[in-house]
Amino acid sequence: MDTTLRGVGVSHGVAIGEARHMGTAVLEPPAKQIDADEAPREQQRARQAVEAVAADLQARGNLAGGEAQAVLEAQALMAQDPELMADVERRIAVGSTAERGVYDAFAAYRALLANAGEYLAGRVADLDDVRNRIVARLLGVPMPGVPDSDEPYVLIARDLAPADTALLDPTLVLGFVTEEGGPTSHSAILARALGVPAVVALPGAGELAEGVVVAVDGSTGDVVVNPSAEERDELAKAAEERKAALDATKGPGATSDGHKVPLLANVGGPSDVPAAVEAGAEGVGLFRTEFLFLDDSERAPSEEKQVEAYRKVLEAFPEGRVVVRVLDAGADKPLDFLTPGDEPNPALGVRGLRTLLDHPEVLQGQLRALAKAVEGLPVYLEVMAPMVADRADAKAFADACREAGLNAKFGAMVEIPSAALRARSVLQEVEFLSLGTNDLAQYTFAADRQVGSLARLQDAWQPALLDLVSASAEAAKAEGKSCGVCGEAAADPLLACVLTGLGVTSLSMGASAIPFVRAQLAKHTLAQCERAASAARAADSGPEARAAAQAVLSGE
């Protein structure tokens, strides 16, 4: 008999196959004591294992490219954290083996993050993965990771570390289901980039039997265990209908009555560009530049290196629009040469534009590189600052852009509620707004975007979040300026219609979501989108808002 479980759908599509579980975590090493004269050798073993794991993560990032590269390089830096290594060596000096010293040092840091309730608590899954890889190397056992299989399967895991998600083989991994995670977690973002159907935050996912057939609907969040032949046919038919709708809808994004909604791509670097072009992206709505700065945590990349990378992306969209976000360092993306190491709550500390204003030489170097990269190209370059709180922030950024001689539009990201509430004030200094709904939800609801148990509050359908989107869009319209969305909310086809109804002027998302959003918009008029937006804002919860919008758009 079949059972239907409900999680959070984070990557569109349907996958049907046998469940295969992620390899088990490394067992806890024995608490064996060593003699004092053995400590130097064990410390050397620990250092070698750490460096080997960091190199492996870097190599995986180079293979994956794009957003995955940035995530994995950040994880490699985590492995090489000097304070963690110093703690490992202290534990070895008083009698621990290398593997036990690593295990205990990481456990102490893990507990610190988890109990503090900080933004960095969301990095616990990444920290566990790094620990497991180091301990596995020291013990001489296989690395934890995806199962070996010659047949396609649905991957089941408590959570997926970026190192595993980034290199999933879509020909073997039909889809994946995790017990933890959230709609804006690294795994969800990378799943969308890969185009792999995925459901996260599914209670009891780990209890699914090995080999049981499951049907995963990454659009609805439903996971059907032992689906009947009829259910399989229905899901397959629905998937075919979606594909046919996608194939039938081409060209620029627009509603059925011709209201234009440019559909742009989120990219992490040049390697993400081919998929964006293939999906028909009309430009780039979010070019994350962090990947360039993660190669070396001790210093910023040279202007020449930056120019080369920026120009590759700009050249891919002649006559198109490319929106570049300057470096967003801090919180879960620390850089040794920029980020304070002793902040009690990094998410509420010096990150984004605040970091760059503290280090104007880094900001000026990036802006000069962008000015050089766009020379002679017909592309429409726009540059925006992350974590803008008020008009003073916006003015400081616009002044820096002018000082660098940048021939581009200057904009501000709306990720902090204050910027949404005072959007007209911010727009006195900049020419456009771009809503980062991931962080905007996090700060609106005080809900860490990486914590699966808080998925309800990370839901971009929350009416309070829609109110802030509406306030920003209305302010931009009043000022005769644009207001786009570059957060993960734009990748939800139904929500894309609601955002359009709220007055958003462009939508940017992972390349794999563009066809789904284009097809959904083409089904409805602007007036229908506006009615759906009003219905969603009148609801009291995220699920109620979705249901209300769905009812309007389906004509119920």
Coordinates of C-alpha atoms in Angstrom, one line a residue:
M1 CA 0.0 0.0 0.0
D2 CA 1.4 3.4 -0.9
T3 CA 2.1 6.2 1.5
T4 CA 2.4 9.9 0.6
L5 CA 4.9 12.0 2.6
R6 CA 5.1 15.8 2.4
G7 CA 8.3 17.8 2.5
V8 CA 9.4 21.0 0.8
G9 CA 9.8 20.8 -3.0
V10 CA 12.9 22.8 -4.0
S11 CA 13.7 21.6 -7.5
H12 CA 11.1 21.0 -10.2
G13 CA 10.5 17.6 -11.9
V14 CA 9.4 14.1 -11.1
A15 CA 11.8 11.2 -10.2
I16 CA 10.7 7.6 -9.7
G17 CA 13.2 5.0 -8.6
E18 CA 14.5 2.8 -5.8
A19 CA 15.7 4.5 -2.7
R20 CA 19.5 4.4 -1.9
H21 CA 20.8 5.9 1.3
M22 CA 23.8 8.1 1.7
G23 CA 26.9 6.3 3.1
T24 CA 26.9 6.2 6.8
A25 CA 28.9 8.8 8.8
V26 CA 32.4 7.8 10.0
L27 CA 32.2 5.9 13.3
E28 CA 33.5 7.7 16.4
P29 CA 37.3 6.9 16.8
P30 CA 38.3 5.1 20.0
A31 CA 39.5 7.2 22.8
K32 CA 43.0 5.7 22.7
Q33 CA 45.9 7.4 24.6
I34 CA 49.3 7.9 23.1
D35 CA 52.7 8.4 24.6
A36 CA 54.2 12.0 24.7
D37 CA 56.9 11.0 22.2
E38 CA 54.2 10.0 19.6
A39 CA 52.5 13.4 19.6
P40 CA 54.7 15.1 16.9
R41 CA 54.0 12.2 14.5
E42 CA 50.2 12.3 15.2
Q43 CA 50.1 16.1 14.8
Q44 CA 51.9 15.7 11.4
R45 CA 49.3 13.0 10.4
A46 CA 46.5 15.3 11.3
R47 CA 48.0 18.2 9.3
Q48 CA 48.5 16.0 6.3
A49 CA 44.9 14.7 6.4
V50 CA 43.5 18.2 6.7
E51 CA 45.6 19.5 3.8
A52 CA 44.6 16.4 1.7
V53 CA 40.9 16.9 2.4
A54 CA 41.1 20.7 1.7
A55 CA 42.8 19.9 -1.7
D56 CA 40.1 17.3 -2.5
L57 CA 37.4 19.9 -1.8
Q58 CA 39.2 22.4 -4.0
A59 CA 39.5 19.9 -6.8
R60 CA 35.8 19.0 -6.6
G61 CA 35.0 22.7 -6.8
N62 CA 37.2 23.2 -9.8
L63 CA 35.4 20.3 -11.5
A64 CA 31.9 21.5 -10.6
G65 CA 32.5 25.2 -11.3
G66 CA 30.0 28.1 -10.7
E67 CA 28.1 28.3 -7.5
A68 CA 29.3 24.9 -6.4
Q69 CA 32.9 26.0 -6.7
A70 CA 32.3 28.9 -4.3
V71 CA 30.6 26.6 -1.8
L72 CA 33.3 24.0 -1.9
E73 CA 36.1 26.4 -1.7
A74 CA 34.5 27.9 1.4
Q75 CA 34.3 24.4 2.9
A76 CA 38.0 23.9 2.1
L77 CA 38.8 27.0 4.1
M78 CA 36.7 25.6 6.9
A79 CA 38.9 22.5 6.9
Q80 CA 42.0 24.6 7.2
D81 CA 40.7 26.9 10.0
P82 CA 43.8 27.7 12.1
E83 CA 41.9 27.8 15.4
L84 CA 40.5 24.4 14.8
M85 CA 43.9 23.0 13.8
A86 CA 45.5 24.6 16.9
D87 CA 42.8 22.8 19.1
V88 CA 43.5 19.5 17.3
E89 CA 47.2 19.8 18.1
R90 CA 46.5 20.7 21.7
R91 CA 44.4 17.6 22.2
I92 CA 47.1 15.4 20.6
A93 CA 49.8 17.0 22.8
V94 CA 47.9 15.7 25.9
G95 CA 47.4 12.2 24.6
S96 CA 44.8 12.0 21.9
T97 CA 45.4 10.2 18.6
A98 CA 45.2 12.3 15.4
E99 CA 41.7 11.0 14.5
R100 CA 40.4 11.4 18.1
G101 CA 41.9 14.9 18.3
V102 CA 40.2 15.9 15.1
Y103 CA 36.9 14.3 16.2
D104 CA 36.8 16.1 19.5
A105 CA 38.0 19.5 18.3
F106 CA 35.3 19.5 15.6
A107 CA 32.7 18.3 18.1
A108 CA 33.5 21.2 20.4
Y109 CA 33.2 23.7 17.6
R110 CA 30.0 22.1 16.4
A111 CA 28.4 22.4 19.9
L112 CA 29.5 26.0 20.1
L113 CA 27.7 26.9 16.8
A114 CA 24.6 24.8 17.4
N115 CA 24.0 26.1 20.9
A116 CA 24.7 29.7 20.1
G117 CA 21.8 29.8 17.6
E118 CA 23.9 32.0 15.3
Y119 CA 23.6 32.2 11.5
L120 CA 26.7 30.0 11.3
A121 CA 24.7 27.2 13.0
G122 CA 23.5 26.5 9.5
R123 CA 27.0 25.5 8.6
V124 CA 26.9 22.5 10.9
A125 CA 26.2 20.0 8.1
D126 CA 29.2 21.3 6.2
L127 CA 31.3 21.1 9.3
D128 CA 30.3 17.5 9.9
D129 CA 31.2 16.6 6.4
V130 CA 34.6 18.1 6.7
R131 CA 35.2 16.2 10.0
N132 CA 34.0 12.9 8.5
R133 CA 36.3 13.3 5.5
I134 CA 39.4 14.0 7.7
V135 CA 38.7 11.2 10.1
A136 CA 38.0 8.8 7.3
R137 CA 41.4 9.6 5.8
L138 CA 43.1 9.1 9.1
L139 CA 41.3 5.8 9.7
G140 CA 42.0 4.6 6.2
V141 CA 38.3 3.9 5.5
P142 CA 36.2 5.0 2.5
M143 CA 35.0 8.5 2.4
P144 CA 31.3 9.0 3.2
G145 CA 29.4 9.9 0.1
V146 CA 26.9 8.8 -2.5
P147 CA 26.4 5.1 -2.9
D148 CA 28.0 3.1 -5.7
S149 CA 25.4 2.0 -8.2
D150 CA 25.2 1.1 -11.8
E151 CA 21.5 1.6 -11.9
P152 CA 19.7 5.0 -11.5
Y153 CA 18.2 5.6 -8.0
V154 CA 16.7 8.2 -5.7
L155 CA 19.2 9.4 -3.1
I156 CA 18.1 9.5 0.5
A157 CA 20.1 11.4 3.1
R158 CA 19.8 13.2 6.5
D159 CA 21.4 16.1 4.7
L160 CA 23.7 16.5 1.7
A161 CA 27.0 18.2 2.0
P162 CA 27.9 20.6 -0.9
A163 CA 30.8 18.3 -1.8
D164 CA 28.4 15.5 -2.6
T165 CA 25.6 17.6 -4.2
A166 CA 28.0 19.5 -6.5
L167 CA 29.2 16.3 -8.3
L168 CA 26.0 14.3 -8.4
D169 CA 25.6 12.5 -11.7
P170 CA 22.1 13.3 -13.0
T171 CA 22.2 10.2 -15.2
L172 CA 22.4 8.0 -12.0
V173 CA 20.8 10.2 -9.3
L174 CA 17.2 10.6 -10.5
G175 CA 16.4 12.9 -7.6
F176 CA 17.1 13.3 -3.9
V177 CA 15.2 13.5 -0.6
T178 CA 16.7 14.9 2.6
E179 CA 15.4 14.9 6.2
E180 CA 17.0 18.3 6.9
G181 CA 17.7 21.4 4.9
G182 CA 15.5 24.2 3.7
P183 CA 14.4 25.9 0.5
T184 CA 17.4 28.2 0.4
S185 CA 20.0 25.8 1.7
H186 CA 23.1 25.1 -0.3
S187 CA 21.8 21.7 -1.3
A188 CA 18.5 23.2 -2.6
I189 CA 20.3 25.8 -4.6
L190 CA 22.8 23.3 -6.2
A191 CA 19.9 20.9 -6.9
R192 CA 18.2 23.6 -9.0
A193 CA 21.4 24.4 -10.7
L194 CA 21.8 20.7 -11.7
G195 CA 18.1 20.3 -12.7
V196 CA 17.7 17.4 -10.3
P197 CA 14.2 17.0 -8.7
A198 CA 14.6 17.4 -4.9
V199 CA 12.6 17.4 -1.7
V200 CA 14.1 18.6 1.6
A201 CA 12.9 18.9 5.2
L202 CA 11.0 15.6 4.9
P203 CA 10.4 14.2 8.4
G204 CA 11.3 10.5 8.6
A205 CA 13.2 10.4 5.3
G206 CA 16.0 8.4 6.9
E207 CA 13.5 5.6 7.8
L208 CA 12.6 4.9 4.2
A209 CA 13.7 1.3 3.5
E210 CA 16.7 0.7 1.2
G211 CA 15.5 -0.3 -2.2
V212 CA 11.9 0.8 -1.8
V213 CA 10.4 2.5 -4.8
V214 CA 9.6 6.2 -4.3
A215 CA 8.2 8.8 -6.5
V216 CA 9.6 12.3 -5.8
D217 CA 7.7 15.4 -7.0
G218 CA 10.1 18.3 -6.6
S219 CA 7.4 20.8 -7.5
T220 CA 4.8 19.8 -4.8
G221 CA 7.2 18.3 -2.2
D222 CA 5.3 15.0 -2.3
V223 CA 7.1 11.7 -1.9
V224 CA 5.0 8.7 -2.7
V225 CA 6.3 5.4 -1.2
N226 CA 5.5 2.3 -3.2
P227 CA 3.4 4.2 -5.8
S228 CA 0.8 2.1 -7.7
A229 CA 1.0 1.6 -11.4
E230 CA -1.8 4.2 -11.8
E231 CA 0.0 6.7 -9.7
R232 CA 3.2 6.2 -11.6
D233 CA 1.3 6.8 -14.9
E234 CA -0.3 9.9 -13.5
L235 CA 3.0 11.3 -12.4
A236 CA 4.7 10.4 -15.7
K237 CA 1.8 12.0 -17.6
A238 CA 2.1 15.2 -15.5
A239 CA 5.8 15.3 -16.1
E240 CA 5.2 14.9 -19.9
E241 CA 2.6 17.7 -19.9
R242 CA 5.0 20.0 -18.1
K243 CA 7.7 19.2 -20.6
A244 CA 5.4 19.8 -23.5
A245 CA 4.4 23.2 -22.0
L246 CA 8.0 24.1 -21.6
D247 CA 8.9 23.2 -25.2
A248 CA 5.9 25.2 -26.5
T249 CA 6.9 28.4 -24.7
K250 CA 9.9 30.2 -26.1
G251 CA 11.2 33.8 -26.3
P252 CA 11.3 36.6 -23.7
G253 CA 9.3 36.3 -20.5
A254 CA 5.8 37.8 -20.6
T255 CA 2.3 37.3 -19.4
S256 CA -0.4 36.1 -21.9
D257 CA -1.5 39.6 -22.6
G258 CA 2.0 40.8 -23.5
H259 CA 3.2 42.4 -20.2
K260 CA 7.0 41.9 -20.3
V261 CA 8.8 40.3 -17.4
P262 CA 12.5 39.7 -18.3
L263 CA 13.7 36.4 -17.1
L264 CA 17.4 36.5 -16.0
A265 CA 19.8 34.0 -14.6
N266 CA 21.7 33.7 -11.3
V267 CA 25.3 32.8 -12.0
G268 CA 28.4 32.2 -9.9
G269 CA 30.9 32.5 -12.6
P270 CA 31.7 31.9 -16.3
S271 CA 31.1 28.1 -16.0
D272 CA 27.4 28.8 -15.3
V273 CA 26.9 30.9 -18.5
P274 CA 26.3 28.1 -21.0
A275 CA 23.3 26.7 -19.1
A276 CA 21.9 30.2 -18.8
V277 CA 22.2 30.9 -22.5
E278 CA 20.7 27.5 -23.4
A279 CA 17.7 28.2 -21.1
G280 CA 17.0 31.4 -22.9
A281 CA 18.0 33.8 -20.1
E282 CA 17.6 37.4 -21.2
G283 CA 20.7 38.4 -19.2
V284 CA 22.1 37.9 -15.7
G285 CA 20.1 39.2 -12.7
L286 CA 22.6 38.1 -10.1
F287 CA 26.3 37.6 -10.8
R288 CA 27.7 36.4 -7.5
T289 CA 31.4 37.4 -7.5
E290 CA 32.4 35.6 -4.3
F291 CA 33.9 32.7 -6.2
L292 CA 36.9 34.8 -7.3
F293 CA 37.7 35.8 -3.8
L294 CA 37.6 32.3 -2.3
D295 CA 40.8 31.1 -4.1
D296 CA 42.9 32.8 -1.6
S297 CA 41.6 33.8 1.8
E298 CA 44.6 36.0 2.5
R299 CA 44.2 38.6 -0.2
A300 CA 41.9 39.9 -2.9
P301 CA 42.4 38.6 -6.5
S302 CA 44.3 40.9 -8.8
E303 CA 42.3 43.3 -10.9
E304 CA 43.6 41.5 -14.0
K305 CA 42.1 38.2 -12.9
Q306 CA 38.8 39.9 -12.0
V307 CA 38.6 41.6 -15.4
E308 CA 39.1 38.3 -17.2
A309 CA 36.3 36.6 -15.3
Y310 CA 33.9 39.5 -15.5
R311 CA 34.4 39.9 -19.2
K312 CA 33.6 36.3 -20.0
V313 CA 30.2 36.7 -18.5
L314 CA 29.6 40.1 -20.0
E315 CA 30.5 38.9 -23.5
A316 CA 27.9 36.1 -23.3
F317 CA 25.0 38.6 -23.3
P318 CA 25.5 41.1 -26.0
E319 CA 22.7 43.7 -25.9
G320 CA 21.5 42.0 -22.7
R321 CA 21.5 43.1 -19.1
V322 CA 24.1 41.8 -16.5
V323 CA 23.7 42.7 -12.9
V324 CA 26.8 42.2 -10.8
R325 CA 26.7 42.0 -7.0
V326 CA 29.9 43.2 -5.5
L327 CA 31.6 41.0 -2.9
D328 CA 29.2 39.7 -0.2
A329 CA 31.7 38.6 2.5
G330 CA 31.0 37.8 6.1
A331 CA 28.5 35.5 7.9
D332 CA 28.7 32.1 6.2
K333 CA 31.3 33.4 3.6
P334 CA 34.2 34.6 5.8
L335 CA 37.5 35.8 4.3
D336 CA 40.6 36.0 6.5
F337 CA 41.7 39.4 5.0
L338 CA 38.3 41.0 5.4
T339 CA 36.1 39.3 8.0
P340 CA 36.3 40.0 11.7
G341 CA 37.1 36.7 13.6
D342 CA 35.5 37.5 16.9
E343 CA 31.9 38.7 16.1
P344 CA 29.3 37.2 18.5
N345 CA 26.7 37.0 15.7
P346 CA 28.2 37.3 12.2
A347 CA 24.8 37.5 10.4
L348 CA 24.1 40.7 12.3
G349 CA 27.6 42.0 12.1
V350 CA 30.0 43.3 9.5
R351 CA 29.0 41.6 6.2
G352 CA 28.3 42.6 2.6
L353 CA 28.5 46.4 2.0
R354 CA 29.6 47.0 5.6
T355 CA 32.7 44.9 5.0
L356 CA 33.5 46.7 1.8
L357 CA 33.1 50.1 3.3
D358 CA 35.5 49.1 6.0
H359 CA 38.0 48.0 3.3
P360 CA 37.5 50.6 0.5
E361 CA 40.6 49.4 -1.4
V362 CA 38.9 46.0 -2.0
L363 CA 35.7 47.7 -3.2
Q364 CA 37.5 50.1 -5.5
G365 CA 39.6 47.3 -6.9
Q366 CA 36.5 45.4 -7.9
L367 CA 34.7 48.4 -9.3
R368 CA 37.8 49.4 -11.4
A369 CA 37.9 45.8 -12.7
L370 CA 34.3 46.0 -13.7
A371 CA 34.9 49.3 -15.5
K372 CA 37.7 47.8 -17.5
A373 CA 35.8 44.6 -18.2
V374 CA 32.8 46.4 -19.8
E375 CA 34.9 48.6 -22.1
G376 CA 33.9 48.3 -25.7
L377 CA 31.0 45.9 -25.0
P378 CA 27.4 46.6 -25.9
V379 CA 26.1 44.9 -22.7
Y380 CA 24.0 46.8 -20.2
L381 CA 26.0 46.6 -17.0
E382 CA 24.4 47.2 -13.6
V383 CA 26.2 46.9 -10.3
M384 CA 24.6 46.4 -6.9
A385 CA 25.6 46.3 -3.3
P386 CA 24.5 43.6 -0.8
M387 CA 23.1 44.3 2.6
V388 CA 22.0 47.9 2.1
A389 CA 20.3 49.1 5.2
D390 CA 19.4 52.7 4.5
R391 CA 20.0 55.8 2.3
A392 CA 23.4 56.4 3.8
D393 CA 24.5 53.0 2.7
A394 CA 23.1 53.5 -0.8
K395 CA 24.9 56.9 -1.1
A396 CA 28.2 55.5 0.0
F397 CA 28.0 52.8 -2.6
A398 CA 26.9 55.1 -5.4
D399 CA 29.8 57.5 -4.5
A400 CA 32.3 54.6 -4.6
C401 CA 31.0 53.6 -8.1
R402 CA 31.4 57.2 -9.4
E403 CA 34.9 57.4 -7.9
A404 CA 35.9 54.3 -9.8
G405 CA 34.7 55.8 -13.1
L406 CA 32.2 53.0 -13.6
N407 CA 29.9 53.5 -16.5
A408 CA 26.9 51.5 -15.2
K409 CA 23.7 51.7 -13.3
F410 CA 24.1 51.5 -9.5
G411 CA 21.6 49.6 -7.4
A412 CA 20.9 48.2 -4.0
M413 CA 19.9 44.8 -2.8
V414 CA 16.9 44.7 -0.5
E415 CA 17.7 42.0 2.0
I416 CA 17.1 43.9 5.2
P417 CA 13.5 44.9 6.1
S418 CA 14.6 48.5 6.7
A419 CA 15.5 48.8 3.1
A420 CA 12.1 47.6 2.0
L421 CA 10.3 49.9 4.4
R422 CA 12.3 52.9 3.3
A423 CA 12.7 52.0 -0.3
R424 CA 11.8 55.4 -1.7
S425 CA 14.6 56.9 0.4
V426 CA 17.1 54.4 -0.8
L427 CA 16.1 55.1 -4.4
Q428 CA 17.1 58.7 -4.1
E429 CA 20.7 57.5 -4.3
V430 CA 20.5 54.4 -6.7
E431 CA 18.8 53.5 -9.9
F432 CA 17.3 50.1 -9.2
L433 CA 16.4 47.6 -6.4
S434 CA 16.9 43.9 -6.4
L435 CA 15.2 41.8 -3.8
G436 CA 17.2 39.0 -2.2
T437 CA 14.3 37.0 -0.8
N438 CA 16.5 34.4 0.9
D439 CA 18.1 36.8 3.3
L440 CA 15.0 39.1 3.4
A441 CA 13.0 36.1 4.8
Q442 CA 15.8 35.3 7.2
Y443 CA 15.9 38.7 8.7
T444 CA 12.2 39.3 8.6
F445 CA 11.4 36.2 10.6
A446 CA 14.6 35.8 12.6
A447 CA 14.9 32.3 11.0
D448 CA 18.3 30.9 9.9
R449 CA 17.9 29.9 6.2
Q450 CA 20.0 26.8 6.7
V451 CA 17.9 25.3 9.5
G452 CA 15.3 22.8 8.1
S453 CA 13.1 23.0 11.2
L454 CA 12.4 26.6 10.4
A455 CA 11.3 26.0 6.8
R456 CA 7.9 27.4 7.6
L457 CA 9.4 30.8 8.3
Q458 CA 11.8 30.6 5.3
D459 CA 8.8 30.1 3.0
A460 CA 8.8 32.9 0.4
W461 CA 5.0 32.7 0.3
Q462 CA 4.8 34.1 3.8
P463 CA 2.4 37.1 3.5
A464 CA 4.6 39.4 5.6
L465 CA 7.4 38.8 3.1
L466 CA 5.1 39.5 0.2
D467 CA 4.1 42.8 1.9
L468 CA 7.8 43.8 1.9
V469 CA 8.1 42.9 -1.8
S470 CA 5.0 44.9 -2.5
A471 CA 6.4 47.9 -0.6
S472 CA 9.7 47.8 -2.5
A473 CA 8.0 47.4 -5.9
E474 CA 5.5 50.3 -5.3
A475 CA 8.4 52.6 -4.2
A476 CA 10.3 51.8 -7.4
K477 CA 7.3 52.4 -9.5
A478 CA 6.7 55.8 -7.8
E479 CA 10.3 56.7 -8.5
G480 CA 10.2 55.5 -12.1
K481 CA 12.8 52.9 -11.4
S482 CA 13.0 49.1 -11.6
C483 CA 12.7 46.5 -8.9
G484 CA 13.6 42.9 -9.6
V485 CA 13.8 39.7 -7.6
C486 CA 17.0 37.6 -7.6
G487 CA 16.3 35.4 -4.6
E488 CA 15.2 31.8 -4.8
A489 CA 11.5 32.9 -4.7
A490 CA 11.8 33.8 -8.4
A491 CA 12.3 30.1 -9.3
D492 CA 8.9 29.1 -8.1
P493 CA 6.6 29.4 -11.2
L494 CA 3.4 30.1 -9.3
L495 CA 5.1 32.6 -7.0
A496 CA 6.7 34.2 -10.1
C497 CA 3.1 35.1 -11.2
V498 CA 2.4 36.6 -7.8
L499 CA 5.6 38.6 -7.8
T500 CA 4.7 40.0 -11.2
G501 CA 1.3 40.9 -9.8
L502 CA 3.0 42.7 -6.9
G503 CA 4.8 44.9 -9.5
V504 CA 8.2 43.3 -9.7
T505 CA 9.8 44.2 -13.0
S506 CA 12.2 41.3 -13.6
L507 CA 12.9 37.8 -12.2
S508 CA 16.3 36.1 -11.8
M509 CA 16.8 32.5 -11.0
G510 CA 18.9 29.3 -11.6
A511 CA 19.0 28.5 -15.3
S512 CA 17.0 25.3 -14.9
A513 CA 14.0 27.1 -13.5
I514 CA 13.7 29.6 -16.4
P515 CA 11.6 27.4 -18.8
F516 CA 9.1 26.6 -16.0
V517 CA 8.7 30.2 -15.0
R518 CA 8.4 31.3 -18.6
A519 CA 5.6 28.7 -19.3
Q520 CA 3.7 29.6 -16.2
L521 CA 3.7 33.4 -16.9
A522 CA 2.6 32.8 -20.4
K523 CA -0.7 31.2 -19.1
H524 CA -2.0 34.2 -17.3
T525 CA -2.7 37.9 -17.8
L526 CA -1.2 40.7 -15.7
A527 CA -4.7 41.3 -14.2
Q528 CA -4.9 37.6 -13.1
C529 CA -1.4 37.9 -11.6
E530 CA -2.5 41.0 -9.7
R531 CA -5.6 39.3 -8.3
A532 CA -3.5 36.3 -7.3
A533 CA -1.0 38.6 -5.5
S534 CA -3.9 40.3 -3.6
A535 CA -5.3 37.0 -2.6
A536 CA -1.9 35.8 -1.3
R537 CA -1.3 38.9 0.7
A538 CA -4.7 38.5 2.4
A539 CA -3.8 35.1 3.7
D540 CA -2.4 34.3 7.1
S541 CA 0.3 31.8 6.3
G542 CA 2.6 30.6 3.5
P543 CA 0.5 27.5 2.6
E544 CA -2.7 29.5 2.7
A545 CA -1.2 32.2 0.5
R546 CA -0.1 29.6 -2.1
A547 CA -3.5 28.0 -2.1
A548 CA -5.2 31.3 -2.5
A549 CA -3.0 32.3 -5.4
Q550 CA -3.5 28.9 -7.0
A551 CA -7.3 29.2 -6.8
V552 CA -7.2 32.5 -8.5
L553 CA -4.9 31.4 -11.3
S554 CA -6.8 28.2 -11.9
G555 CA -10.1 30.0 -12.1
E556 CA -11.6 28.3 -9.1

